[in-house]
Short mmCIF file of C-alpha atoms in Angstrom, two decimals:
data_model
loop_
_atom_site.label_atom_id
_atom_site.label_comp_id
_atom_site.label_asym_id
_atom_site.label_seq_id
_atom_site.Cartn_x
_atom_site.Cartn_y
_atom_site.Cartn_z
CA MET A 1 -0.24 0.22 0.15
CA ALA A 2 1.59 3.38 -0.73
CA MET A 3 2.52 5.72 1.98
CA PRO A 4 -0.31 8.08 2.94
CA VAL A 5 0.62 11.95 1.69
CA LYS A 6 1.42 14.37 4.39
CA VAL A 7 -0.24 17.48 5.16
CA HIS A 8 1.75 20.04 7.35
CA GLY A 9 -0.42 22.94 9.11
CA PRO A 10 -3.41 23.18 11.79
CA PRO A 11 -6.60 22.79 10.30
CA PHE A 12 -8.20 25.79 11.20
CA SER A 13 -5.96 27.33 8.69
CA THR A 14 -8.19 28.35 5.46
CA ALA A 15 -4.95 27.25 3.19
CA VAL A 16 -4.76 23.83 5.08
CA SER A 17 -8.53 22.86 5.08
CA ARG A 18 -8.53 23.62 1.04
CA VAL A 19 -6.01 21.12 0.62
CA LEU A 20 -7.90 18.49 3.37
CA ALA A 21 -11.52 18.69 1.54
CA CYS A 22 -9.75 18.27 -1.79
CA LEU A 23 -7.84 15.08 -0.33
CA LEU A 24 -11.49 13.97 1.16
CA GLU A 25 -13.13 14.42 -2.00
CA LYS A 26 -10.41 12.12 -3.71
CA ASP A 27 -10.65 9.58 -1.23
CA VAL A 28 -6.60 9.94 -0.62
CA GLN A 29 -5.10 8.85 2.41
CA PHE A 30 -3.38 11.36 4.40
CA GLU A 31 -1.58 12.34 7.61
CA LEU A 32 -2.38 15.47 9.31
CA VAL A 33 0.79 16.88 10.59
CA ASN A 34 0.17 19.64 12.98
CA VAL A 35 2.13 23.13 13.04
CA ASN A 36 2.12 25.21 16.03
CA MET A 37 1.77 28.76 14.58
CA ALA A 38 1.11 30.49 18.01
CA LYS A 39 4.30 29.50 18.75
CA GLY A 40 5.93 30.24 15.45
CA GLN A 41 6.54 26.37 14.27
CA HIS A 42 6.02 27.65 10.62
CA LYS A 43 8.98 30.08 10.85
CA SER A 44 10.92 27.30 12.30
CA PRO A 45 14.36 26.27 9.55
CA ASP A 46 12.59 22.80 9.41
CA PHE A 47 9.43 24.08 8.45
CA LEU A 48 11.15 26.80 6.08
CA LYS A 49 12.76 23.99 4.42
CA MET A 50 9.42 22.91 3.07
CA GLN A 51 7.93 26.27 3.08
CA PRO A 52 10.13 29.05 2.36
CA PHE A 53 7.68 31.80 2.68
CA GLY A 54 7.01 30.24 6.36
CA GLN A 55 3.08 29.85 5.32
CA VAL A 56 1.01 26.65 5.81
CA PRO A 57 0.01 24.24 4.36
CA ALA A 58 3.37 22.14 3.31
CA PHE A 59 2.77 19.00 1.53
CA GLN A 60 4.68 15.66 0.89
CA ASP A 61 3.93 12.89 -1.57
CA GLY A 62 6.44 10.46 -1.43
CA SER A 63 9.57 12.69 -2.66
CA ILE A 64 7.63 15.69 -4.45
CA SER A 65 7.65 18.34 -1.63
CA LEU A 66 4.60 21.24 -2.49
CA PHE A 67 3.01 24.15 -1.38
CA GLU A 68 0.22 26.86 -2.25
CA SER A 69 -2.95 25.15 -1.66
CA ARG A 70 -4.28 25.18 -5.09
CA ALA A 71 -1.38 24.03 -6.93
CA ILE A 72 -1.71 21.27 -3.97
CA CYS A 73 -5.30 20.44 -5.09
CA ARG A 74 -4.65 20.20 -8.93
CA TYR A 75 -1.70 17.76 -8.20
CA ILE A 76 -3.77 15.70 -5.76
CA SER A 77 -6.59 15.84 -8.50
CA GLU A 78 -4.36 14.89 -11.37
CA LYS A 79 -2.08 12.14 -9.30
CA TYR A 80 -5.23 10.55 -8.05
CA ALA A 81 -7.47 10.91 -11.07
CA ASP A 82 -8.89 7.31 -10.92
CA GLN A 83 -9.79 7.77 -7.30
CA GLY A 84 -12.74 9.40 -5.51
CA ASN A 85 -14.60 12.32 -7.08
CA ARG A 86 -13.19 11.90 -10.92
CA ASN A 87 -14.31 14.93 -12.27
CA LEU A 88 -13.13 17.25 -9.65
CA TYR A 89 -10.60 18.67 -12.10
CA GLY A 90 -12.55 18.08 -15.00
CA ASN A 91 -10.90 15.03 -17.11
CA ASN A 92 -8.06 15.58 -19.76
CA ASN A 93 -10.05 14.92 -22.71
CA ASN A 94 -12.13 17.52 -21.99
CA PRO A 95 -9.42 20.92 -22.09
CA SER A 96 -12.70 23.12 -22.54
CA GLN A 97 -14.08 21.95 -19.06
CA LYS A 98 -10.84 21.91 -17.55
CA ALA A 99 -10.29 25.95 -18.15
CA PHE A 100 -13.60 26.91 -16.99
CA ILE A 101 -12.69 25.03 -13.92
CA ASP A 102 -9.50 27.13 -13.78
CA GLN A 103 -11.09 30.19 -14.87
CA TRP A 104 -13.36 30.05 -11.77
CA LEU A 105 -10.30 29.13 -9.35
CA GLU A 106 -8.57 31.89 -10.38
CA ALA A 107 -11.74 33.94 -9.62
CA GLU A 108 -12.02 32.58 -6.53
CA GLY A 109 -7.84 33.54 -6.16
CA GLN A 110 -8.13 37.03 -7.33
CA SER A 111 -11.44 38.33 -6.52
CA PHE A 112 -13.27 36.16 -3.56
CA ASN A 113 -10.31 35.57 -1.82
CA PRO A 114 -8.81 38.78 -0.94
CA ALA A 115 -11.96 40.33 0.41
CA THR A 116 -12.92 37.15 2.26
CA SER A 117 -9.64 36.55 3.70
CA ILE A 118 -9.45 39.99 5.25
CA LEU A 119 -12.85 39.76 6.61
CA VAL A 120 -12.28 36.15 8.36
CA PHE A 121 -9.07 37.72 9.78
CA GLN A 122 -10.92 40.81 10.83
CA LEU A 123 -14.37 39.22 12.18
CA VAL A 124 -12.98 35.66 13.20
CA PHE A 125 -9.33 35.31 13.65
CA GLY A 126 -8.76 38.77 15.08
CA PRO A 127 -11.19 38.92 17.90
CA ARG A 128 -9.86 35.61 19.09
CA MET A 129 -6.21 36.78 19.15
CA LYS A 130 -7.98 40.04 20.78
CA ALA A 131 -6.74 42.09 17.76
CA LYS A 132 -8.27 45.48 17.34
CA GLN A 133 -10.98 45.59 14.62
CA ASP A 134 -10.41 47.58 11.38
CA GLU A 135 -13.97 48.91 10.56
CA GLY A 136 -12.60 50.40 7.59
CA ALA A 137 -11.50 47.43 6.38
CA ILE A 138 -14.62 45.62 7.40
CA LYS A 139 -16.75 48.01 5.28
CA GLN A 140 -14.38 48.29 2.45
CA ASN A 141 -14.19 44.12 1.91
CA LYS A 142 -17.81 43.75 2.50
CA ALA A 143 -18.73 46.21 -0.28
CA LYS A 144 -16.07 44.17 -2.83
CA LEU A 145 -17.63 40.66 -1.51
CA ALA A 146 -20.88 42.25 -2.19
CA LYS A 147 -20.14 42.98 -6.07
CA VAL A 148 -18.24 39.58 -6.19
CA LEU A 149 -21.54 37.61 -5.13
CA ASP A 150 -23.39 39.71 -7.32
CA VAL A 151 -21.01 38.39 -10.35
CA TYR A 152 -21.23 34.61 -8.92
CA ASP A 153 -25.40 35.13 -8.32
CA LYS A 154 -25.83 36.09 -12.04
CA ARG A 155 -23.66 32.77 -13.20
CA LEU A 156 -24.95 30.38 -10.98
CA ALA A 157 -28.85 31.70 -12.03
CA ASN A 158 -27.53 29.54 -15.23
CA SER A 159 -25.45 27.06 -14.15
CA LYS A 160 -25.49 24.44 -11.14
CA TYR A 161 -21.92 25.28 -10.10
CA LEU A 162 -19.63 27.69 -11.11
CA ALA A 163 -17.96 25.78 -13.68
CA GLY A 164 -20.94 23.73 -14.87
CA GLU A 165 -23.13 21.47 -13.78
CA GLU A 166 -20.80 19.05 -11.59
CA PHE A 167 -18.81 20.22 -8.39
CA SER A 168 -15.25 21.30 -9.02
CA LEU A 169 -12.36 22.33 -7.48
CA ALA A 170 -13.78 26.04 -8.32
CA ASP A 171 -16.43 25.34 -6.05
CA LEU A 172 -14.02 23.57 -3.28
CA SER A 173 -11.54 26.33 -3.21
CA HIS A 174 -14.52 28.81 -1.50
CA LEU A 175 -15.32 26.41 1.07
CA PRO A 176 -12.65 27.72 3.48
CA THR A 177 -13.10 30.95 3.79
CA ALA A 178 -16.69 31.53 3.01
CA SER A 179 -17.47 28.87 6.07
CA TYR A 180 -16.16 30.70 8.64
CA LEU A 181 -18.10 34.01 7.36
CA VAL A 182 -21.20 32.05 7.00
CA ALA A 183 -20.98 30.19 10.50
CA GLY A 184 -20.17 32.96 12.25
CA THR A 185 -20.66 36.58 10.84
CA ASP A 186 -23.15 38.83 9.87
CA VAL A 187 -21.32 38.46 6.24
CA LYS A 188 -23.53 35.75 6.04
CA GLU A 189 -26.27 37.87 5.01
CA LEU A 190 -24.43 38.94 1.79
CA PHE A 191 -24.62 35.01 1.02
CA MET A 192 -28.22 34.12 2.18
CA GLU A 193 -29.65 37.47 0.40
CA ARG A 194 -28.64 36.59 -2.75
CA GLU A 195 -31.10 33.21 -4.05
CA ASN A 196 -28.49 31.35 -6.16
CA VAL A 197 -25.56 31.88 -4.30
CA SER A 198 -27.68 30.76 -1.47
CA ARG A 199 -28.53 27.61 -2.95
CA TRP A 200 -25.22 27.01 -4.21
CA TRP A 201 -23.62 27.55 -0.87
CA GLY A 202 -26.42 25.15 0.78
CA GLU A 203 -25.09 22.26 -1.74
CA ILE A 204 -21.69 22.75 -1.54
CA SER A 205 -20.87 23.04 2.42
CA HIS A 206 -23.56 19.99 2.87
CA ARG A 207 -21.20 17.72 1.19
CA GLU A 208 -19.70 14.86 3.31
CA SER A 209 -16.12 15.91 2.49
CA TRP A 210 -16.93 19.63 3.79
CA LYS A 211 -18.32 18.63 6.82
CA LYS A 212 -15.74 15.90 7.99
CA VAL A 213 -12.81 19.19 7.29
CA VAL A 214 -15.33 21.24 9.58
CA HIS A 215 -15.22 18.58 12.23
CA MET A 216 -11.17 17.89 12.20
CA GLN A 217 -11.40 22.17 12.72
CA LYS A 218 -13.26 21.80 15.64
CA SER A 219 -11.50 18.81 17.16
CA PRO A 220 -8.01 18.95 19.46
CA PRO A 221 -4.94 19.41 16.85
CA PRO A 222 -3.10 15.68 16.42
CA LYS A 223 -0.06 15.08 18.49
CA ASN A 224 2.86 14.92 16.78
CA MET B 1 -9.49 31.11 -37.32
CA VAL B 2 -7.09 33.11 -35.15
CA VAL B 3 -7.49 33.78 -31.41
CA LYS B 4 -8.87 36.74 -30.18
CA VAL B 5 -7.44 38.93 -26.96
CA PHE B 6 -9.80 41.83 -25.55
CA GLY B 7 -7.72 43.55 -23.98
CA ALA B 8 -5.15 46.49 -23.73
CA LEU B 9 -1.76 46.41 -24.83
CA LYS B 10 -0.66 47.97 -21.41
CA SER B 11 -2.33 45.77 -19.30
CA VAL B 12 -0.12 43.72 -17.10
CA CYS B 13 -2.63 40.83 -17.28
CA SER B 14 -3.12 40.90 -21.03
CA GLN B 15 0.32 41.29 -21.72
CA ARG B 16 0.49 37.71 -19.80
CA VAL B 17 -1.63 36.38 -22.29
CA LEU B 18 0.12 37.98 -25.16
CA ALA B 19 3.61 36.64 -24.28
CA CYS B 20 2.25 33.29 -24.14
CA LEU B 21 0.43 33.20 -27.41
CA ILE B 22 3.67 34.57 -28.93
CA GLU B 23 5.99 31.78 -27.05
CA LEU B 24 3.61 29.19 -28.35
CA GLY B 25 3.72 30.87 -32.02
CA GLU B 26 -0.08 31.00 -32.01
CA ASP B 27 -1.87 33.54 -34.34
CA PHE B 28 -3.94 35.79 -32.91
CA GLU B 29 -6.13 39.36 -32.89
CA VAL B 30 -5.98 42.09 -30.11
CA ILE B 31 -9.21 43.97 -29.79
CA ASN B 32 -8.33 47.29 -27.77
CA VAL B 33 -10.89 47.58 -24.71
CA ASP B 34 -10.21 51.51 -24.00
CA LEU B 35 -9.94 51.33 -20.39
CA ASP B 36 -9.28 55.15 -20.11
CA SER B 37 -13.09 55.63 -20.87
CA ASP B 38 -14.33 52.48 -18.66
CA GLU B 39 -14.98 50.54 -21.59
CA HIS B 40 -14.63 47.32 -19.46
CA LYS B 41 -17.06 48.27 -17.48
CA GLN B 42 -19.73 48.78 -20.10
CA PRO B 43 -22.44 46.38 -20.20
CA HIS B 44 -21.36 44.81 -23.75
CA PHE B 45 -18.04 44.00 -22.26
CA LEU B 46 -19.58 42.30 -18.83
CA LEU B 47 -21.29 40.01 -21.01
CA ARG B 48 -17.90 38.61 -21.76
CA GLN B 49 -16.21 39.07 -18.70
CA PRO B 50 -18.63 39.88 -15.57
CA PHE B 51 -15.67 41.02 -13.31
CA GLY B 52 -15.16 43.95 -15.57
CA GLN B 53 -11.37 43.07 -15.93
CA VAL B 54 -9.25 42.55 -19.24
CA PRO B 55 -8.29 39.98 -20.42
CA ALA B 56 -10.62 37.54 -22.12
CA ILE B 57 -10.17 35.49 -25.27
CA GLU B 58 -12.56 33.65 -28.00
CA ASP B 59 -10.90 30.66 -29.47
CA GLY B 60 -13.37 29.89 -31.67
CA ASP B 61 -16.55 29.05 -29.75
CA PHE B 62 -14.88 29.04 -26.61
CA LYS B 63 -14.76 31.82 -24.49
CA LEU B 64 -12.31 32.62 -21.33
CA PHE B 65 -11.13 34.98 -18.68
CA GLU B 66 -8.40 35.25 -16.14
CA SER B 67 -5.15 35.33 -17.52
CA ARG B 68 -3.66 32.66 -15.69
CA ALA B 69 -6.41 30.32 -16.67
CA ILE B 70 -5.98 31.64 -19.99
CA ILE B 71 -2.45 30.81 -20.39
CA ARG B 72 -2.73 27.27 -18.87
CA TYR B 73 -5.59 26.54 -21.48
CA LEU B 74 -3.44 27.66 -24.28
CA ALA B 75 -0.23 25.93 -23.07
CA THR B 76 -2.59 22.60 -22.80
CA LYS B 77 -3.84 23.16 -26.47
CA HIS B 78 -0.13 23.38 -27.86
CA GLN B 79 0.71 19.81 -26.80
CA GLU B 80 4.69 20.09 -28.22
CA ARG B 81 5.45 23.62 -27.48
CA GLY B 82 3.17 24.19 -24.73
CA ALA B 83 4.32 20.66 -22.71
CA LYS B 84 7.84 22.69 -22.19
CA LEU B 85 5.71 25.78 -20.59
CA LEU B 86 3.80 23.71 -18.52
CA GLY B 87 5.67 20.80 -17.57
CA THR B 88 5.34 17.01 -19.04
CA THR B 89 4.86 14.66 -15.76
CA VAL B 90 2.31 15.51 -13.00
CA GLU B 91 5.36 16.36 -10.46
CA GLU B 92 6.59 18.94 -13.08
CA ARG B 93 3.37 20.59 -13.52
CA ALA B 94 2.75 20.52 -9.96
CA LEU B 95 6.17 22.57 -9.51
CA VAL B 96 4.76 25.05 -12.14
CA ASP B 97 1.49 25.41 -10.69
CA GLN B 98 3.09 26.27 -7.24
CA TRP B 99 5.06 28.97 -8.41
CA LEU B 100 2.30 30.53 -10.29
CA GLU B 101 0.40 30.65 -7.61
CA VAL B 102 3.12 32.35 -5.69
CA GLU B 103 3.48 34.72 -8.34
CA ALA B 104 -0.42 35.30 -7.80
CA HIS B 105 -0.51 35.43 -4.28
CA ASN B 106 2.61 36.73 -2.85
CA PHE B 107 4.57 38.83 -5.73
CA ASN B 108 1.65 40.07 -7.76
CA ASP B 109 -0.14 41.36 -4.19
CA CYS B 110 2.59 43.53 -3.61
CA VAL B 111 3.52 44.76 -7.02
CA PHE B 112 0.15 45.58 -7.54
CA ASN B 113 -0.45 47.88 -4.21
CA LEU B 114 2.57 49.42 -4.99
CA ALA B 115 1.43 50.36 -8.37
CA LEU B 116 -2.12 51.49 -6.63
CA GLN B 117 -0.86 53.64 -4.18
CA LEU B 118 2.00 55.08 -6.32
CA MET B 119 0.66 55.32 -10.08
CA ILE B 120 -3.44 54.47 -10.16
CA LEU B 121 -4.79 56.41 -7.26
CA PRO B 122 -2.71 59.49 -7.99
CA ARG B 123 -4.30 59.29 -11.51
CA ILE B 124 -7.63 58.69 -10.77
CA LEU B 125 -7.88 61.09 -7.83
CA GLY B 126 -5.28 64.12 -9.64
CA LYS B 127 -3.54 66.63 -7.66
CA GLY B 128 -4.45 66.81 -4.71
CA HIS B 129 -4.42 63.45 -3.42
CA GLN B 130 -1.37 62.40 -0.94
CA THR B 131 0.15 59.03 -1.45
CA ASP B 132 -0.14 56.93 1.62
CA LEU B 133 3.69 56.24 2.27
CA ALA B 134 2.78 54.10 4.86
CA ILE B 135 1.38 51.49 2.91
CA VAL B 136 3.89 51.96 0.45
CA ARG B 137 6.33 51.12 3.26
CA THR B 138 4.43 48.12 3.97
CA TYR B 139 4.39 46.39 0.73
CA ASP B 140 8.15 47.34 0.45
CA ALA B 141 8.76 45.16 2.98
CA LYS B 142 6.86 42.71 2.13
CA LEU B 143 8.25 42.38 -1.14
CA ASP B 144 11.85 42.58 -0.05
CA LYS B 145 11.14 39.63 2.32
CA VAL B 146 9.35 37.74 -0.92
CA LEU B 147 12.11 38.42 -2.99
CA ASP B 148 14.88 37.42 -0.67
CA VAL B 149 13.13 33.99 -0.86
CA TYR B 150 13.21 33.79 -4.82
CA ASP B 151 16.95 34.78 -4.66
CA ARG B 152 17.73 32.04 -2.49
CA HIS B 153 15.29 29.55 -4.57
CA LEU B 154 17.31 30.93 -7.77
CA SER B 155 20.33 30.36 -6.45
CA LYS B 156 19.78 26.38 -6.98
CA ASN B 157 17.32 26.63 -9.68
CA ARG B 158 17.63 28.37 -13.23
CA TYR B 159 14.10 28.99 -13.26
CA LEU B 160 11.13 28.98 -10.59
CA ALA B 161 10.06 25.61 -11.82
CA GLY B 162 13.72 23.90 -12.23
CA GLY B 163 15.80 23.74 -15.24
CA SER B 164 13.61 25.17 -17.85
CA PHE B 165 11.18 28.26 -18.73
CA THR B 166 7.92 27.91 -18.03
CA LEU B 167 4.51 29.36 -17.51
CA ALA B 168 5.69 30.35 -13.72
CA ASP B 169 8.77 32.46 -15.18
CA LEU B 170 6.26 33.91 -18.05
CA SER B 171 3.51 35.01 -15.67
CA HIS B 172 6.12 37.25 -13.40
CA LEU B 173 7.19 39.18 -16.85
CA PRO B 174 4.78 42.07 -16.61
CA ALA B 175 4.57 42.97 -13.07
CA THR B 176 8.29 42.63 -12.59
CA MET B 177 8.62 44.86 -15.89
CA ALA B 178 6.30 47.63 -14.13
CA LEU B 179 8.32 47.23 -10.88
CA VAL B 180 11.58 47.91 -13.03
CA GLU B 181 9.92 50.69 -15.54
CA ASP B 182 7.22 52.10 -13.82
CA LEU B 183 7.68 52.38 -10.49
CA GLY B 184 11.14 52.96 -10.00
CA ARG B 185 12.03 49.72 -8.06
CA ALA B 186 14.65 48.40 -10.12
CA HIS B 187 17.24 48.01 -7.25
CA PHE B 188 14.66 44.70 -5.80
CA ILE B 189 16.06 42.78 -8.82
CA THR B 190 19.24 44.19 -9.69
CA GLY B 191 20.23 44.15 -6.18
CA ARG B 192 19.77 40.51 -5.28
CA LYS B 193 22.03 38.44 -8.18
CA ASN B 194 20.50 35.21 -8.86
CA LEU B 195 17.04 37.27 -9.22
CA ASN B 196 18.90 39.64 -11.55
CA ALA B 197 20.06 36.84 -13.57
CA TRP B 198 16.90 35.07 -14.16
CA TRP B 199 15.15 38.45 -14.80
CA GLN B 200 17.88 39.29 -17.81
CA ASP B 201 17.23 35.83 -18.83
CA ILE B 202 13.81 35.86 -18.87
CA SER B 203 13.23 39.40 -19.92
CA SER B 204 15.13 39.36 -23.22
CA ARG B 205 13.34 36.25 -24.78
CA PRO B 206 12.09 37.43 -28.04
CA ALA B 207 8.37 36.82 -27.08
CA TRP B 208 8.69 39.01 -24.40
CA LYS B 209 10.40 41.68 -26.47
CA ARG B 210 7.83 41.77 -28.92
CA VAL B 211 5.19 42.27 -26.36
CA VAL B 212 7.09 45.24 -24.85
CA GLN B 213 7.62 47.02 -28.49
CA CYS B 214 3.74 46.13 -29.06
CA SER B 215 2.71 48.03 -25.86
CA GLN B 216 5.45 50.88 -26.63
CA LEU B 217 3.70 51.17 -30.43
CA ALA B 218 0.45 51.48 -28.32
CA SER B 219 1.19 54.94 -26.32
#
């Protein structure tokens, strides 16, 4: 049996949870190695050998070492194409479909994530660390997110999922930040008041793979 | 039928796509989108790119936006030349994707925010506007740290994803040029030995020189 792949990072991290969701969708065995960010473990020399920017996650599959959660997700989907959800990243016989998934993955990374990651910090992680909230940043990024969700709502009026009629990496990539915002902040309203976005969110957030990730986020970290 | 690129020759993201098309030897046509008159925010353009950004492409009936999705699509389409730009194995491809993501999230974030403070906002807001130097210092400091990582990486690797030029290097061309030529920050590159060697190499590729030539003609 193949060695399980390794994911280094805490499951509460949005980028780590993106990779966990992908591994679960693809039925790929993995070992989660916790990284204690409060103690600065992600800036330790050992960790920097795996991820030189000092960010989580880092990922290993045998001799290959990778970072950047969206790159890791693409790799897992290609390498383990025949396992689990086979169409998560389209299939290589349909380049247009794959390109659509990339298009919406990029939209997530370039338009959705910049606003949501600031809101997650300001409204979820910051308060936990007793950081002072920046009201201006919150207002500005809610407005940005509202515009992005308007685009999504129009798209999802004509399409079950972002890249077409099947759940893909493009939808998955939104789960980590959106989940924190919908579960625990008033940003939830921005999702719920848009009919198609609300429908789409209901479907993707109830997938078994994501429910398992949320459970991991709420459980105590594994002992290394 | 040639690939149509709806974009602006001076736009970083449009230049990314043009560089890729020229590297692949694919014929194309540029349909100019007049950013100065906000054409990219007009209803007819929003049908093509709903976020109101350039570029977007049409390849026959197939339409796509997001420059980094477009370059992946184009490289996949061209089996031979494209394979060199994307990597031939799953593992090689993963390293290209990794550095494409680093460019999108670590590098571009800094350069874009510097351009916003130093070029875009002054142009939009006019004479009375005071540049927020604290923000500029923050992004300069971030970029310094990011480029230190690049420099160490390039001391062991000729190109970002290994021994060959790939989409990962290509994707950096437009914003690095902006950093050097428009933002007065050439020293960020020239002051780092390995980073500078890499920049001299990739920016002297004929395909990139052609993009620069076209964008200068357009001004």
